[in-house]
Each structure stands twice: as structure tokens, then as C-alpha cells.
CSV table of C-alpha atoms in Angstrom, one decimal:
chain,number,residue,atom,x,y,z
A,1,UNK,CA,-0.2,69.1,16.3
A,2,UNK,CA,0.9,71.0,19.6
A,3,UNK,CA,2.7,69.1,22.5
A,4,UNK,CA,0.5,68.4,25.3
A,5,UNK,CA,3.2,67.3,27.1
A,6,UNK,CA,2.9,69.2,30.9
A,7,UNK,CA,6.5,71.4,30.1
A,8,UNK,CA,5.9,71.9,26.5
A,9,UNK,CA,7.4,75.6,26.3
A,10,UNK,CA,9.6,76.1,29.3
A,11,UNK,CA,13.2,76.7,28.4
A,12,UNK,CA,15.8,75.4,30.6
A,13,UNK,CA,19.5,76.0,30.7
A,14,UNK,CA,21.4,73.8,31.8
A,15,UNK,CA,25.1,74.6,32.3
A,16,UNK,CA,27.2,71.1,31.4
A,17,UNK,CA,28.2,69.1,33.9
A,18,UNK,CA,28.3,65.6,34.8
A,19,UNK,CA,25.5,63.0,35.9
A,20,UNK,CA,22.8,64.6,38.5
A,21,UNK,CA,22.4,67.3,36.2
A,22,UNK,CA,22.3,66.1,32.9
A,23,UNK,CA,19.8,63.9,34.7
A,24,UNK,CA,17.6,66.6,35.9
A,25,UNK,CA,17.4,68.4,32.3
A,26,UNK,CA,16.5,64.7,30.9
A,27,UNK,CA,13.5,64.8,33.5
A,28,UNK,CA,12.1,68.3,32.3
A,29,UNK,CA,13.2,67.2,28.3
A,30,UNK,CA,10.9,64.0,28.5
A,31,UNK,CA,7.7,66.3,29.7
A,32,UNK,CA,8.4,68.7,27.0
A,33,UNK,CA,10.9,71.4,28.4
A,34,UNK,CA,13.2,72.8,25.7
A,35,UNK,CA,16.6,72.1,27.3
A,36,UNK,CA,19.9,73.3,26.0
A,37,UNK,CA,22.7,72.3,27.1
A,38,UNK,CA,25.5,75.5,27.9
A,39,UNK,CA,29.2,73.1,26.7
A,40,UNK,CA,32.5,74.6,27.7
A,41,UNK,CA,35.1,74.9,25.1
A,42,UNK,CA,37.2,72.3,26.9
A,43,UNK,CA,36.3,69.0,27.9
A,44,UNK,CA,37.0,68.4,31.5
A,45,UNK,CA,38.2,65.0,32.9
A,46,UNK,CA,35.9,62.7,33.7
A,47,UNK,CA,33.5,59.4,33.3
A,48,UNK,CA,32.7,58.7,29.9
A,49,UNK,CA,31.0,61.2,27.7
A,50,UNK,CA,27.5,62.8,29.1
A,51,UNK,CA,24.8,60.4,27.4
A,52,UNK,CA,21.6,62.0,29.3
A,53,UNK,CA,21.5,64.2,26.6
A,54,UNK,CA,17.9,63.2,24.7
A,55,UNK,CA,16.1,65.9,23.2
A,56,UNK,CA,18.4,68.1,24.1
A,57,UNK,CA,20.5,70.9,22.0
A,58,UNK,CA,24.1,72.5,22.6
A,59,UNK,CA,25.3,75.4,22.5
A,60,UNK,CA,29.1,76.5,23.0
A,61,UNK,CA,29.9,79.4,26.1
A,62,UNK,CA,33.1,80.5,27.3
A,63,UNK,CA,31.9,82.3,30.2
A,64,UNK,CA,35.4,84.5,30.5
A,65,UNK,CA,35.2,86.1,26.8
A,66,UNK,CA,33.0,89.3,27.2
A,67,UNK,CA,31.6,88.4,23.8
A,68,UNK,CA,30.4,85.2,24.5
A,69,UNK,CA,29.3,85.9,27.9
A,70,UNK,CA,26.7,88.5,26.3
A,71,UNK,CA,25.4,86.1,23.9
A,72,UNK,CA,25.1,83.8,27.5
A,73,UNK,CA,23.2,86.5,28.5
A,74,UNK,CA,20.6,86.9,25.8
A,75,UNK,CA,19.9,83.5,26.4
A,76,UNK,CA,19.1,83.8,30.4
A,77,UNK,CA,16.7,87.1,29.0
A,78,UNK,CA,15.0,84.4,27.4
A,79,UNK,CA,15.1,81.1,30.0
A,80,UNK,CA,12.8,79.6,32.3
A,81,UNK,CA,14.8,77.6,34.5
A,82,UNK,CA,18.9,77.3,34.7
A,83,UNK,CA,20.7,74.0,36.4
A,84,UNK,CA,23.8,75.3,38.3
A,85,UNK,CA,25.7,72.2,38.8
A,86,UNK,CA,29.1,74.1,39.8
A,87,UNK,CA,30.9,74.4,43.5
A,88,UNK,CA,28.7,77.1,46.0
A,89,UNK,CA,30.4,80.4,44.2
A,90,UNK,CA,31.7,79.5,40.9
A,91,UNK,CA,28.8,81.3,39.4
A,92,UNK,CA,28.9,84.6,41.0
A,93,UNK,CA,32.8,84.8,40.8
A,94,UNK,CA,32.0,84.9,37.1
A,95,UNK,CA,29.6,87.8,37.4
A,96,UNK,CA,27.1,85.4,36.4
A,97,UNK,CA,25.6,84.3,40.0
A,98,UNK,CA,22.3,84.4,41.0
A,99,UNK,CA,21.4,87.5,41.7
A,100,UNK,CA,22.9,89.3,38.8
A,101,UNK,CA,20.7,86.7,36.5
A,102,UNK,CA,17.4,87.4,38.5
A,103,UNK,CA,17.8,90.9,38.4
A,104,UNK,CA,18.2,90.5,34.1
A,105,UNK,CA,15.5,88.1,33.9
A,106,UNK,CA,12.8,88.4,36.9
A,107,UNK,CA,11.1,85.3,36.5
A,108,UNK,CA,13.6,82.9,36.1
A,109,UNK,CA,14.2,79.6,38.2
A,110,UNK,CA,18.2,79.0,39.0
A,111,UNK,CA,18.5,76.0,40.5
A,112,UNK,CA,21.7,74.9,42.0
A,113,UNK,CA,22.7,71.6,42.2
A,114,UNK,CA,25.7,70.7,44.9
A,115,UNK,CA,27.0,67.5,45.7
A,116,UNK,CA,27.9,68.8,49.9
A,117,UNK,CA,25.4,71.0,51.8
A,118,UNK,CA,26.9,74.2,50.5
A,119,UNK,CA,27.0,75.4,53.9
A,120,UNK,CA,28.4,72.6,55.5
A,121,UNK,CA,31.5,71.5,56.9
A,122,UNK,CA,32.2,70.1,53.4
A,123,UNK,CA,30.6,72.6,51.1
A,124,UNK,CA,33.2,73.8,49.0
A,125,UNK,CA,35.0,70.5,48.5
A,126,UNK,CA,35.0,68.2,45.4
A,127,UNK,CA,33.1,65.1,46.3
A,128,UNK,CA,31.2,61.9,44.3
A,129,UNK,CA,28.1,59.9,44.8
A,130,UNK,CA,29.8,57.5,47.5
A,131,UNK,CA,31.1,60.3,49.1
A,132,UNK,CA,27.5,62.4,49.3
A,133,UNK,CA,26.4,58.8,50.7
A,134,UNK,CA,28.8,58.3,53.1
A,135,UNK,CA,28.6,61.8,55.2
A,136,UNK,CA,24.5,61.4,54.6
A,137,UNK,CA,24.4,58.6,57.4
A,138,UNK,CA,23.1,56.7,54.2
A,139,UNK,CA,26.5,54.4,53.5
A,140,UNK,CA,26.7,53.3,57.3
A,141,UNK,CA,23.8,50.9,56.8
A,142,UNK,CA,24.3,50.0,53.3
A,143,UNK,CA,26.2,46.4,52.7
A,144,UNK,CA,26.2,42.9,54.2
A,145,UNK,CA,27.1,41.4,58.1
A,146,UNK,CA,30.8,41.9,59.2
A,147,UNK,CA,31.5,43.5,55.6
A,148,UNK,CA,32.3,46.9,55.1
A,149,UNK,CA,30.1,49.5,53.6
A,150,UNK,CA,28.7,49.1,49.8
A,151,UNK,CA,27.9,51.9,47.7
A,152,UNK,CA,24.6,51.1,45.5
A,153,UNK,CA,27.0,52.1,42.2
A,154,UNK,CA,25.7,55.9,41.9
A,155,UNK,CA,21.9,56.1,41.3
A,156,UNK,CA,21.3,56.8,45.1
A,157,UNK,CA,23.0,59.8,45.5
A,158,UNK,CA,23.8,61.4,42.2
A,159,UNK,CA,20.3,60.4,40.5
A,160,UNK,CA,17.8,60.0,43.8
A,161,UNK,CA,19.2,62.4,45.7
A,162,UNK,CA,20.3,64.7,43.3
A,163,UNK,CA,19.0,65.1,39.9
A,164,UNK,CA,15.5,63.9,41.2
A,165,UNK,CA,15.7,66.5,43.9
A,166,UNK,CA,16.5,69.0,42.0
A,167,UNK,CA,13.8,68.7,39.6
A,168,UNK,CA,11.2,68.7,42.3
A,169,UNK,CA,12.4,72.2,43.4
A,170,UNK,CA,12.1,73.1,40.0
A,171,UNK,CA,8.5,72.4,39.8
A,172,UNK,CA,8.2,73.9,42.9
A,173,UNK,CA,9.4,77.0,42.0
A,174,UNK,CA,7.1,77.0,38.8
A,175,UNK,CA,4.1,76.4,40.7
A,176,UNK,CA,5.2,79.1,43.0
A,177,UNK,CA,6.2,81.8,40.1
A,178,UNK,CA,2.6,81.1,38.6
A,179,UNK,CA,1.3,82.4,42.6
A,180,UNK,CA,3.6,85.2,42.9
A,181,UNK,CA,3.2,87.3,39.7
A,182,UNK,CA,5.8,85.8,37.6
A,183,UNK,CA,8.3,86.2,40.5
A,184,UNK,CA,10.8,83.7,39.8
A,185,UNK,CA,13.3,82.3,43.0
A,186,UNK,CA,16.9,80.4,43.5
A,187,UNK,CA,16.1,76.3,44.2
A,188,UNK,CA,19.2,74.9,46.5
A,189,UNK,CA,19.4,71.1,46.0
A,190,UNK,CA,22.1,69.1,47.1
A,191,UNK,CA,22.7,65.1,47.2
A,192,UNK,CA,23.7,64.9,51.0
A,193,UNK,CA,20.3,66.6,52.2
A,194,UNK,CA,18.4,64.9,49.5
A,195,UNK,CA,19.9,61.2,49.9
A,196,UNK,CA,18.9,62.2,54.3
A,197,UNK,CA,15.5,62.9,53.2
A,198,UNK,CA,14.8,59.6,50.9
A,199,UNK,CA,16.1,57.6,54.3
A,200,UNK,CA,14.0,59.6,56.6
A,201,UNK,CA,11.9,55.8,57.2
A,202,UNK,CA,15.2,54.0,58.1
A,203,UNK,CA,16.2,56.8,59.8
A,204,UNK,CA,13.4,57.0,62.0
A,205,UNK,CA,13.4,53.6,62.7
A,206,UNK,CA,16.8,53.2,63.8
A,207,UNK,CA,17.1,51.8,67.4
A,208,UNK,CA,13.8,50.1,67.0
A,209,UNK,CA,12.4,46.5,66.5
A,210,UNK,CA,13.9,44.7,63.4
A,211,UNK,CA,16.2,47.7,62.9
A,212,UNK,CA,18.1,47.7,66.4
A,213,UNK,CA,21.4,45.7,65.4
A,214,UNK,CA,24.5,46.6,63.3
A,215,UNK,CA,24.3,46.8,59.6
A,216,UNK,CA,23.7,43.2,57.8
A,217,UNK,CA,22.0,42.2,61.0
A,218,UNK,CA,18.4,43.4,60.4
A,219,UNK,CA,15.3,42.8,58.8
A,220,UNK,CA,15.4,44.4,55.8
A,221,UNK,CA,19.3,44.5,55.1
A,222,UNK,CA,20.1,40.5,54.5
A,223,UNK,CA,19.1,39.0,58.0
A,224,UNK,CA,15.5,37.9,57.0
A,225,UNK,CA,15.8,34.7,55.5
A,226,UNK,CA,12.6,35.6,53.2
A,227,UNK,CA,14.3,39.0,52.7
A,228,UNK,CA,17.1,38.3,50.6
A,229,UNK,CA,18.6,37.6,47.6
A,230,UNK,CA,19.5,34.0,46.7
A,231,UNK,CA,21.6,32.3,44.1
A,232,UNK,CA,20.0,29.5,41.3
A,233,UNK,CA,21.4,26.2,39.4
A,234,UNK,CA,22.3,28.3,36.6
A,235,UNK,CA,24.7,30.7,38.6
A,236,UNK,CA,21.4,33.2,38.4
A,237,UNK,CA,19.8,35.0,41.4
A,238,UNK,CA,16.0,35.4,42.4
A,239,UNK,CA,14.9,38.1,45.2
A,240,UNK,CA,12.7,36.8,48.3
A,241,UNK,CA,10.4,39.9,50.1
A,242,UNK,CA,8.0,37.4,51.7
A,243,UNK,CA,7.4,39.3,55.0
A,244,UNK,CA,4.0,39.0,55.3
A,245,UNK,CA,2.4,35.2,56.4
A,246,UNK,CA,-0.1,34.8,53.5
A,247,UNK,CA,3.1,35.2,51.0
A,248,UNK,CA,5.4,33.5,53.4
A,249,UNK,CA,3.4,30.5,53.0
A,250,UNK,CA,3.0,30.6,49.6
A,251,UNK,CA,7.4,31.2,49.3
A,252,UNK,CA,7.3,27.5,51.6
A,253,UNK,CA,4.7,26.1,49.0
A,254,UNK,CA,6.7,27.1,46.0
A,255,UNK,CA,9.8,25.3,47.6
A,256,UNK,CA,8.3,22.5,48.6
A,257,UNK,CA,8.9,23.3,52.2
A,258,UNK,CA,6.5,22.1,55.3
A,259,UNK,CA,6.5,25.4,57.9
A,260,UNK,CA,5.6,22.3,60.5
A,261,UNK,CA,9.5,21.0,60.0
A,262,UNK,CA,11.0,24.4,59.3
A,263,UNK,CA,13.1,25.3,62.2
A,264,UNK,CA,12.3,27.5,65.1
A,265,UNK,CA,9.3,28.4,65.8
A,266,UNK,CA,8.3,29.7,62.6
A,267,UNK,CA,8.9,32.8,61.0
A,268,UNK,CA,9.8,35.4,62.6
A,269,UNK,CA,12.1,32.8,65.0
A,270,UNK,CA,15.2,35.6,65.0
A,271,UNK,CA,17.6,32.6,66.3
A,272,UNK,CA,17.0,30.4,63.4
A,273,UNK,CA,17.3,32.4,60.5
A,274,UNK,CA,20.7,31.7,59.6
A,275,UNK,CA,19.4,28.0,59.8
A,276,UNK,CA,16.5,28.9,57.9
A,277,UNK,CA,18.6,30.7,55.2
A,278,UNK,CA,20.4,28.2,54.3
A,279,UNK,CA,18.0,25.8,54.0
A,280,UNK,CA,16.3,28.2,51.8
A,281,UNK,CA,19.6,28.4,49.5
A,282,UNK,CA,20.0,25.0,49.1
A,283,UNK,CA,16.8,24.4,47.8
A,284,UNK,CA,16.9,27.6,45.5
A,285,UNK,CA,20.4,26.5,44.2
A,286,UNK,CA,18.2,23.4,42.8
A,287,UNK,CA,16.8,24.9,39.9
A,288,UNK,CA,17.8,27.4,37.2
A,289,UNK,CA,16.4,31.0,37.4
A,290,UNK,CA,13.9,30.3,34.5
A,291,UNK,CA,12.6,26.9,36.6
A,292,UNK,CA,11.8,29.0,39.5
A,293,UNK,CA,9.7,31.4,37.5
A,294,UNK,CA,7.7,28.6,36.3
A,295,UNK,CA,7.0,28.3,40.1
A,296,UNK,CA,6.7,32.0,41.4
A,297,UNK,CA,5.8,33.7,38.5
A,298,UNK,CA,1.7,33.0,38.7
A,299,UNK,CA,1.9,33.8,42.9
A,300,UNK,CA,2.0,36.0,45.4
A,301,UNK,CA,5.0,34.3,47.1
A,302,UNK,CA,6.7,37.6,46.3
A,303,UNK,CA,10.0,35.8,44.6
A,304,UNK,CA,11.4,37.6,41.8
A,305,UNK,CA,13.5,37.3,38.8
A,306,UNK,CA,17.3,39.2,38.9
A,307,UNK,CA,17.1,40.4,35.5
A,308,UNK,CA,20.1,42.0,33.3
A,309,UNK,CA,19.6,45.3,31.9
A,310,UNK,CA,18.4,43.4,28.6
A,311,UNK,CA,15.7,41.6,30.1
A,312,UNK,CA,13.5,43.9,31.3
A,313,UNK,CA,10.3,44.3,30.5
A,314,UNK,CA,9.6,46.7,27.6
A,315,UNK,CA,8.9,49.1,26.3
A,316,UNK,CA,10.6,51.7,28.4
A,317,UNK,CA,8.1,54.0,30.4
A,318,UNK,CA,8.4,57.4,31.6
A,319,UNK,CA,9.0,58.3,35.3
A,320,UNK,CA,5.5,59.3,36.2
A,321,UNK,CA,2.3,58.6,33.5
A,322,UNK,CA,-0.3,61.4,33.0
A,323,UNK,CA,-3.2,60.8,32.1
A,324,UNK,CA,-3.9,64.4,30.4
A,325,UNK,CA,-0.6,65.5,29.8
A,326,UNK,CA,2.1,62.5,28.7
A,327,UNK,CA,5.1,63.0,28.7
A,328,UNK,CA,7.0,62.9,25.2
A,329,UNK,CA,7.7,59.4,23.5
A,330,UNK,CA,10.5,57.4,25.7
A,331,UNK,CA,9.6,53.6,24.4
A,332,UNK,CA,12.9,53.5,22.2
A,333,UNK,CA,16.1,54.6,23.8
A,334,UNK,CA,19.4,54.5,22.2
A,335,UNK,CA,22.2,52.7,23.8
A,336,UNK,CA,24.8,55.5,24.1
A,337,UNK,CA,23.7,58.5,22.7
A,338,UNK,CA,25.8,61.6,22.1
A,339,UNK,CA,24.8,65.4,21.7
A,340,UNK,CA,27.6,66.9,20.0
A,341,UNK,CA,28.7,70.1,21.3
A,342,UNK,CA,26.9,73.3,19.3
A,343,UNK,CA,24.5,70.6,17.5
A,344,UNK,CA,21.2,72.4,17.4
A,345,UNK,CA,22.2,76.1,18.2
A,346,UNK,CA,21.1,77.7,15.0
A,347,UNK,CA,17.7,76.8,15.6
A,348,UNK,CA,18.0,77.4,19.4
A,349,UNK,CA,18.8,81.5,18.6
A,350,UNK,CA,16.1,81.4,16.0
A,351,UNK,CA,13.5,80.0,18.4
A,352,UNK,CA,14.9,81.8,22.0
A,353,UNK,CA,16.2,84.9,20.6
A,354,UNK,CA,15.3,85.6,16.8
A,355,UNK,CA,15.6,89.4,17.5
A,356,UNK,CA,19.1,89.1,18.3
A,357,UNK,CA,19.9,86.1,15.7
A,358,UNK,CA,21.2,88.3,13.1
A,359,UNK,CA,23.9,89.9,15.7
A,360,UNK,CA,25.2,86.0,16.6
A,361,UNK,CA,28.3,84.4,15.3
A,362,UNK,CA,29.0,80.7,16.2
A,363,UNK,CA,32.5,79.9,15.2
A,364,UNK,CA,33.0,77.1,12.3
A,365,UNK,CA,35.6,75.4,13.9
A,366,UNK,CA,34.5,75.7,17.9
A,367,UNK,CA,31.1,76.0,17.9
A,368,UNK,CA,31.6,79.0,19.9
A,369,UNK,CA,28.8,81.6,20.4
A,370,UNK,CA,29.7,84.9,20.4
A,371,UNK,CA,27.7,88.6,19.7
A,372,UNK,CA,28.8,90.3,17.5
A,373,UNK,CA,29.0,93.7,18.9
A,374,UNK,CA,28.3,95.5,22.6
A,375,UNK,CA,24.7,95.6,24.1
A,376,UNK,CA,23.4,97.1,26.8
A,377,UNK,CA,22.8,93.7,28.2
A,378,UNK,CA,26.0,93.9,30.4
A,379,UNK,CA,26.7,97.5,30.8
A,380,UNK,CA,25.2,97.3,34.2
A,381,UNK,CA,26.3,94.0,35.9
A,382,UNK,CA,30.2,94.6,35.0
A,383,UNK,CA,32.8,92.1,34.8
A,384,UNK,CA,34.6,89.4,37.3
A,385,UNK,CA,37.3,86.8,37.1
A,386,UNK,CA,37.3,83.2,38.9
């Protein structure tokens, strides 16, 4: 039975690199996109292997070897979409930039991914997740009174910011190719101008009531007494959001507290929150984790469980659910899944390029795919060096 997944039959390339882009690939794998991942013969430094790899296949490129490079090439005849996650330029130093691939294939999608704004002040530097944060404007209001700033480890930037961004271009471009006569265009993502755009609320509400003071001062970044995170008997930690009334009374209910001898002048009393937050932790540090879900759980005192990874509620979901077009099976999830590099390229040049199968060699030993003799495919776009 056919896929009704909503990408069943878009080919993506994505050129190997580390999380945001990976991630991005995993996005369009899950709704049925055929993703293949492009591995280098090395493997570069780094974080622990690449484990956003599901559904995926590999297939082996050295980008500098004219033979491999045309078999690269029969592959972009054949693509959709291509993730870019290199420096601005890496690309076209190769020969292999955007321009020269749009002029071979027409409709396809290259979408960059960069961690700076590639023509910023730091666009050609290397960079990570807490550094895309910190020149965002994002890291400045991240962390807790009179401590410095605390990166939220990397989904923000690399995954948000990045790798989510990037996808929505993608689909953007799609929508737009299906408009404009099959016209494909280059997507520009990066995570410093994506992070900016997922804090345009905070951003616009800087200066202005409950978001006026310095960071860790504020309503919504540890000030709020029933806006925080507080610790339990058993060493665990619940999370309080009761802003509005209605569930703060139902949070004093729950603990037991009379709003009558809280102090201040009720809730939104600025100068007694401190006094109010601790009287808060003492009572939460009164009963273990699971005893305070016997008393939140069932109400709308919003007070909620800090679970561990292997706690959550399963099975796993996708990102979005469609109601016409579900995405692919995601309910089991292997721990730390590896694609090994060249594992599924036979079948990838049977099902992308079959014409051209018979004039493909991958390499026993390297997995690298080369074409066997001299096509036409690069006679025009010529060579270049890095």
C-alpha cells in the first residue's frame, strides 16, 4: 500500500553535518521524504556520532575527486531538496554552489543552513548553539537573579532555531515551486535570525510591565512565586504556572494554604514574592514528587511533574498530527541509532538514478561512489578547489 504520508516521494540530500541538519532531514524523513544522507570519507571531530539518522540512507562523496563528484551530480539531477549545512561559500568554492546546481536541476530546493547570519559581522566564523544564542539577544535573558547567563543545553538554537527553521523554508519553497512552474529557489536559514524570531514576544515586551527588570527579576523568568520550579521531599522537582486567579487558588488549595494569611496583599504583591516563595518551598519540600501528583494531578492548579526522559508519557508522537496525511510510524524510537556510512546506496542509485546504475562503482572498502567514466554532466560547470 502507498504512503500517504504528506512528503512521500520528495528526495532530499542532505550533505552530513552535525545536529540542526540531521534534524531537519529527520523532519522531512518522518512525513515521508526519501532522505540520503551525502558522508565524507573522513570523519570530522566532533559530538558523538550523528544519531538523527531514521529512515535515512548513506551514501559516500568526496566532493574533490572529479569521479565522485559526477556521481554527486547525477544525484542533484535527480533531488528535490538539498540541506547545505557548510560555512557561507564552502559550496561554491567546490563548484558545487547554488547556482551551478539550479542551473543542472531547475526545480530544486538548496537550502542552507548557517549557524551566524551569513552576512553578518560573524558570518564566516565557526560558532555553536550557545554562541548563535548569545549574539541573538536570546542568552541575555536566559538564567536565574544575580547569576550569569544559562544556555537551555542546545535545542534552542541548533533544533528551534535551526533545523526547525530550516524545514519551514523548505516547505515554503515547495509550496512556491508548485506556483511557479516547477521553478525551484535557494532557502537561507540560519540559528541567530531564527532563535530572534522565536523571542519576538519577549522581545517585544521588553521594557514593559512584568518584563521591565534585569534577568531573574521578572515574571516569567523565576520571580513569580507561582512561576517557578520548586524542589520535593524526595530530592524531585514539580513546575508551578499558576498565573491566572482561578488556578492560583486552586495551587493555595492544593497546599493547604489560606490566600487570607498569605503575605502581601495577594498575588500579584511584587514586594512579597520572595516571602511568598519561600513559603511556597517549604511546603512543596514536604512531600515527595509522586505525593504531590496525588494532589495536582486531577486540577487545574497548573503544578506539574519534572519528569526524566524515561518517564514521559508514551508512545512517542510526531511533531505535528494530520489528520489525512500522517506522518510515518514514530511510536518506537531506538535509543542511539546509527546509519552506517554507504548503508542503503545500492538501492538509493536503483531508485534515484537506475539509468545511470550500471555506470556506478561504490568502493568495497570505502563505500565511495564513483562513475565510472566521463559524462556530459560536468563538461559545462568546470572544476574549483576549496
Amino acid at each position: 500500500m502507498a504512503s500517504t504520508a504528506p512528503l512521500s516521494g520528495l528526495k532530499v540530500l542532505e550533505l552530513g553535518g552535525l545536529a540542526p541538519s540531521p534534524f531537519a532531514g529527520l523532519i522531512l524523513a518522518d512525513y515521508g521524504a526519501d532522505v540520503v544522507r551525502i558522508d565524507r570519507l573522513i570523519t570530522p571531530f566532533g559530538p558523538p556520532r550523528d544519531t538523527l539518522c531514521r529512515r535515512k540512507r548513506s551514501i559516500v562523496i568526496d566532493f574533490k575527486r572529479p569521479a565522485s563528484r559526477d556521481a554527486f551530480l547525477e544525484l542533484v539531477r535527480a533531488a528535490d531538496v538539498l540541506i547545505d549545512p557548510y560555512r557561507p561559500g564552502v559550496m561554491t568554492r567546490l563548484g558545487l554552489g547554488p547556482d551551478t546546481l539550479l542551473r543542472l536541476n531547475p526545480r530544486l530546493i538548496y537550502a542552507h543552513l548557517h549557524g551566524f547570519r551569513p552576512d553578518g559581522f560573524y558570518g564566516h566564523r565557526a560558532g555553536h548553539d550557545i554562541n548563535y544564542l548569545a549574539v541573538s539577544g536570546i542568552l541575555s535573558i536566559l538564567g536565574r537573579m544575580g547569576e550569569k547567563p544559562s544556555p537551555p543545553a542546545n535545542i534552542l538554537g541548533d533544533f528551534a532555531g535551526g533545523g526547525l527553521v530550516c524545514v519551514t523554508g523548505i516547505l515554503m519553497a515547495l509550496m512556491h515551486r508548485e506556483r511557479a512552474g516547477g521553478r525551484g529557489q535557494v532557502v537561507t536559514a540560519n540559528m541567530v535570525d531564527g532563535s530572534a524570531y522565536l523571542a519576538t514576544f519577549p522581545r517585544q515586551q521588553h521594557g514593559r510591565q512584568n518584563m521591565d527588570r534585569p534577568r531573574g527579576e521578572n515574571l516569567l523568568d523565576g520571580a513569580a512565586p507561582f512561576y517557578e520550579v520548586y524542589e520535593t521531599k524526595d530530592g524531585r522537582f514539580v513546575a508551578v504556572g499558576a498565573q491566572e486567579p482561578q488556578f492560583y487558588a486552586q495551587l493555595l488549595a492544593g497546599l493547604g494554604l489560606d490566600d487570607r494569611k498569605m503575605p502581601g496583599q495577594g498575588q500579584w504583591d511584587r514586594e512579597h514574592w520572595s516571602e511568598t516563595k519561600e513559603t511556597f518551598a517549604r511546603v512543596f519540600r514536604s512531600k515527595t514528587m509522586n505525593e504531590w501528583r496525588q494532589v495536582f494531578d486531577g486540577t487545574d492548579a497548573c503544578v506539574s511533574p519534572v519528569l526524566e526522559f524515561d518517564e514521559v508519557e508514551m508512545p512517542y508522537k510526531p511533531l505535528v498530527e494530520l489528520s489525512e496525511s500522517p506522518s510515518l510510524d514514530v511510536s518506537m524510537q531506538e535509543d542511539f541509532p546509527e546509519l552506517k556510512k554507504g548503508e542503503g546506496s545500492l538501492e538509493v542509485l536503483k531508485e534515484w538514478v537506475p539509468e545511470m546504475e550500471r555506470n556506478m562503482v561504490i568502493d568495497e572498502a570505502s563505500k565511495l561512489l564513483t562513475l565510472k567514466r566521463k559524462t556530459t554532466t560536468t563538461s559545462h560547470l568546470g572544476t574549483s578547489k576549496l
